[in-house]
């Protein structure tokens, strides 16, 4: 079984309703290109800094039996799925619940001093978008959560309903380069309290004056779960 090195080990099987092996299906992008670079290199440890459901990791490990892998993710549901998917590779895999921002800490906890290659596949994954309860999608009404790491206290609801207008605008403009940041922030603050993603999407679109949520939502989706200095909650 894939080894877990942190104290909060995800269960070997996903909880009912959680996006685990039966629900956390994410097609790894550019898999052939990733394999060309990572599986043909020297033996050693590959760092998958955003292991997700383990798609890239499984392909890398299957392609080169001389490679081991350290997989990081701060999403407990993703690690549950990755542990199941990578179980066949046994002790060639170590999983650690950590954001990629703490690479040094994760490598130290796993006893890894050097790596032979690395992979970062950044962004929100399709399983996170498909689960309305996570609050990442505007297509279905869900709670204003948006936490990649659900151990963190602060949610998007607290940011949207509690931050000053100028602070909201600063988050969207400085972190996401959203040119309509002030207008979106003004519209959101005037409509408080906001309780779900559908309402936020409606208000943001009104403030953005664009064709729909798809034109501006990614900036909220990626950067509302951040302090104004860009650090994750």
mmCIF file of C-alpha atoms in Angstrom, residues 17-147:
data_model
loop_
_atom_site.group_PDB
_atom_site.id
_atom_site.type_symbol
_atom_site.label_atom_id
_atom_site.label_comp_id
_atom_site.label_asym_id
_atom_site.label_seq_id
_atom_site.Cartn_x
_atom_site.Cartn_y
_atom_site.Cartn_z
ATOM 1 C CA UNK A 17 -20.387 10.536 -0.950
ATOM 2 C CA UNK A 18 -16.747 11.606 -1.030
ATOM 3 C CA UNK A 19 -14.900 11.752 -4.366
ATOM 4 C CA UNK A 20 -12.720 8.673 -3.901
ATOM 5 C CA UNK A 21 -11.855 5.822 -6.241
ATOM 6 C CA UNK A 22 -15.394 5.721 -7.634
ATOM 7 C CA UNK A 23 -15.828 9.467 -7.927
ATOM 8 C CA UNK A 24 -12.426 11.174 -8.082
ATOM 9 C CA UNK A 25 -11.737 10.526 -11.760
ATOM 10 C CA UNK A 26 -9.387 13.063 -13.307
ATOM 11 C CA UNK A 27 -7.837 12.522 -16.731
ATOM 12 C CA UNK A 28 -4.162 13.512 -16.503
ATOM 13 C CA UNK A 29 -3.262 16.085 -19.135
ATOM 14 C CA UNK A 30 -0.263 15.781 -21.471
ATOM 15 C CA UNK A 31 0.521 12.360 -20.043
ATOM 16 C CA UNK A 32 2.669 11.287 -23.007
ATOM 17 C CA UNK A 33 4.778 14.425 -22.728
ATOM 18 C CA UNK A 34 5.177 13.951 -18.962
ATOM 19 C CA UNK A 35 6.301 10.353 -19.458
ATOM 20 C CA UNK A 36 8.766 11.371 -22.145
ATOM 21 C CA UNK A 37 10.520 13.633 -19.668
ATOM 22 C CA UNK A 38 10.172 11.793 -16.360
ATOM 23 C CA UNK A 39 10.036 8.065 -17.076
ATOM 24 C CA UNK A 40 13.038 8.038 -19.392
ATOM 25 C CA UNK A 41 15.330 9.830 -16.967
ATOM 26 C CA UNK A 42 17.627 8.369 -14.317
ATOM 27 C CA UNK A 43 16.290 6.176 -11.539
ATOM 28 C CA UNK A 44 15.479 7.954 -8.308
ATOM 29 C CA UNK A 45 12.570 9.737 -6.683
ATOM 30 C CA UNK A 46 10.091 11.795 -8.683
ATOM 31 C CA UNK A 47 8.197 14.491 -6.797
ATOM 32 C CA UNK A 48 4.566 14.872 -7.875
ATOM 33 C CA UNK A 49 3.752 18.118 -6.097
ATOM 34 C CA UNK A 50 0.042 17.969 -7.005
ATOM 35 C CA UNK A 51 -0.674 14.242 -7.008
ATOM 36 C CA UNK A 52 -4.473 14.592 -7.134
ATOM 37 C CA UNK A 53 -6.103 11.263 -7.913
ATOM 38 C CA UNK A 54 -2.763 9.739 -8.886
ATOM 39 C CA UNK A 55 -3.186 9.656 -12.669
ATOM 40 C CA UNK A 56 0.212 11.036 -13.635
ATOM 41 C CA UNK A 57 1.864 9.195 -10.749
ATOM 42 C CA UNK A 58 0.475 5.811 -11.821
ATOM 43 C CA UNK A 59 1.657 6.340 -15.393
ATOM 44 C CA UNK A 60 5.157 7.365 -14.284
ATOM 45 C CA UNK A 61 5.543 4.417 -11.913
ATOM 46 C CA UNK A 62 4.236 1.917 -14.457
ATOM 47 C CA UNK A 63 6.588 3.187 -17.148
ATOM 48 C CA UNK A 64 9.794 2.887 -15.117
ATOM 49 C CA UNK A 65 10.167 0.287 -12.321
ATOM 50 C CA UNK A 66 13.336 2.017 -11.095
ATOM 51 C CA UNK A 67 11.447 5.163 -10.101
ATOM 52 C CA UNK A 68 9.882 5.857 -6.704
ATOM 53 C CA UNK A 69 7.488 8.730 -6.093
ATOM 54 C CA UNK A 70 6.694 11.269 -3.407
ATOM 55 C CA UNK A 71 3.172 12.605 -3.941
ATOM 56 C CA UNK A 72 1.881 15.768 -2.282
ATOM 57 C CA UNK A 73 -1.632 17.148 -2.054
ATOM 58 C CA UNK A 74 -3.480 19.163 0.568
ATOM 59 C CA UNK A 75 -6.888 17.768 -0.486
ATOM 60 C CA UNK A 76 -7.839 14.786 1.683
ATOM 61 C CA UNK A 77 -10.270 13.437 -0.929
ATOM 62 C CA UNK A 78 -7.557 13.486 -3.582
ATOM 63 C CA UNK A 79 -5.116 11.625 -1.342
ATOM 64 C CA UNK A 80 -7.744 8.989 -0.564
ATOM 65 C CA UNK A 81 -8.176 8.354 -4.276
ATOM 66 C CA UNK A 82 -4.420 8.442 -4.912
ATOM 67 C CA UNK A 83 -3.754 5.909 -2.138
ATOM 68 C CA UNK A 84 -6.163 3.450 -3.739
ATOM 69 C CA UNK A 85 -4.961 4.022 -7.272
ATOM 70 C CA UNK A 86 -1.281 3.685 -6.350
ATOM 71 C CA UNK A 87 -1.649 0.771 -3.919
ATOM 72 C CA UNK A 88 -0.268 -1.656 -6.513
ATOM 73 C CA UNK A 89 3.114 0.102 -6.417
ATOM 74 C CA UNK A 90 3.608 -0.616 -2.713
ATOM 75 C CA UNK A 91 6.536 1.038 -0.980
ATOM 76 C CA UNK A 92 7.641 2.787 -4.176
ATOM 77 C CA UNK A 93 5.076 5.451 -3.260
ATOM 78 C CA UNK A 94 5.004 7.865 -0.333
ATOM 79 C CA UNK A 95 2.053 10.251 0.002
ATOM 80 C CA UNK A 96 2.069 13.343 2.178
ATOM 81 C CA UNK A 97 -0.756 15.753 2.915
ATOM 82 C CA UNK A 98 0.878 19.049 2.186
ATOM 83 C CA UNK A 99 0.590 22.044 -0.097
ATOM 84 C CA UNK A 100 3.354 22.298 -2.682
ATOM 85 C CA UNK A 101 4.382 25.566 -1.030
ATOM 86 C CA UNK A 102 5.897 23.452 1.767
ATOM 87 C CA UNK A 103 8.129 21.261 -0.388
ATOM 88 C CA UNK A 104 11.018 21.382 2.065
ATOM 89 C CA UNK A 105 8.854 20.302 4.995
ATOM 90 C CA UNK A 106 7.215 17.486 3.039
ATOM 91 C CA UNK A 107 10.525 16.153 1.746
ATOM 92 C CA UNK A 108 11.994 16.302 5.235
ATOM 93 C CA UNK A 109 9.040 14.418 6.728
ATOM 94 C CA UNK A 110 9.408 11.729 4.064
ATOM 95 C CA UNK A 111 13.176 11.492 4.506
ATOM 96 C CA UNK A 112 13.784 12.561 0.907
ATOM 97 C CA UNK A 113 17.014 14.502 0.417
ATOM 98 C CA UNK A 114 17.054 14.770 -3.379
ATOM 99 C CA UNK A 115 14.825 14.095 -6.370
ATOM 100 C CA UNK A 116 15.461 13.107 -9.967
ATOM 101 C CA UNK A 117 12.436 14.908 -11.420
ATOM 102 C CA UNK A 118 9.297 16.814 -10.510
ATOM 103 C CA UNK A 119 5.795 17.574 -11.759
ATOM 104 C CA UNK A 120 3.406 20.421 -10.962
ATOM 105 C CA UNK A 121 -0.098 20.183 -12.457
ATOM 106 C CA UNK A 122 -1.627 23.364 -11.077
ATOM 107 C CA UNK A 123 -5.261 24.382 -10.780
ATOM 108 C CA UNK A 124 -8.635 23.060 -9.683
ATOM 109 C CA UNK A 125 -9.313 19.484 -10.810
ATOM 110 C CA UNK A 126 -12.489 18.255 -12.465
ATOM 111 C CA UNK A 127 -13.520 16.130 -9.425
ATOM 112 C CA UNK A 128 -13.323 19.239 -7.245
ATOM 113 C CA UNK A 129 -15.464 21.135 -9.745
ATOM 114 C CA UNK A 130 -17.961 18.286 -10.012
ATOM 115 C CA UNK A 131 -18.553 18.167 -6.248
ATOM 116 C CA UNK A 132 -20.873 21.111 -5.528
ATOM 117 C CA UNK A 133 -20.218 20.820 -1.790
ATOM 118 C CA UNK A 134 -16.621 21.936 -2.301
ATOM 119 C CA UNK A 135 -17.799 25.327 -3.570
ATOM 120 C CA UNK A 136 -15.474 25.588 -6.583
ATOM 121 C CA UNK A 137 -18.110 25.563 -9.344
ATOM 122 C CA UNK A 138 -20.750 28.081 -10.365
ATOM 123 C CA UNK A 139 -22.780 25.509 -12.314
ATOM 124 C CA UNK A 140 -24.496 24.168 -9.187
ATOM 125 C CA UNK A 141 -25.387 25.961 -5.973
ATOM 126 C CA UNK A 142 -23.011 24.938 -3.219
ATOM 127 C CA UNK A 143 -21.633 26.351 0.010
ATOM 128 C CA UNK A 144 -19.046 29.109 -0.217
ATOM 129 C CA UNK A 145 -16.140 26.943 0.835
ATOM 130 C CA UNK A 146 -13.376 26.839 -1.832
ATOM 131 C CA UNK A 147 -10.790 25.358 0.538
#
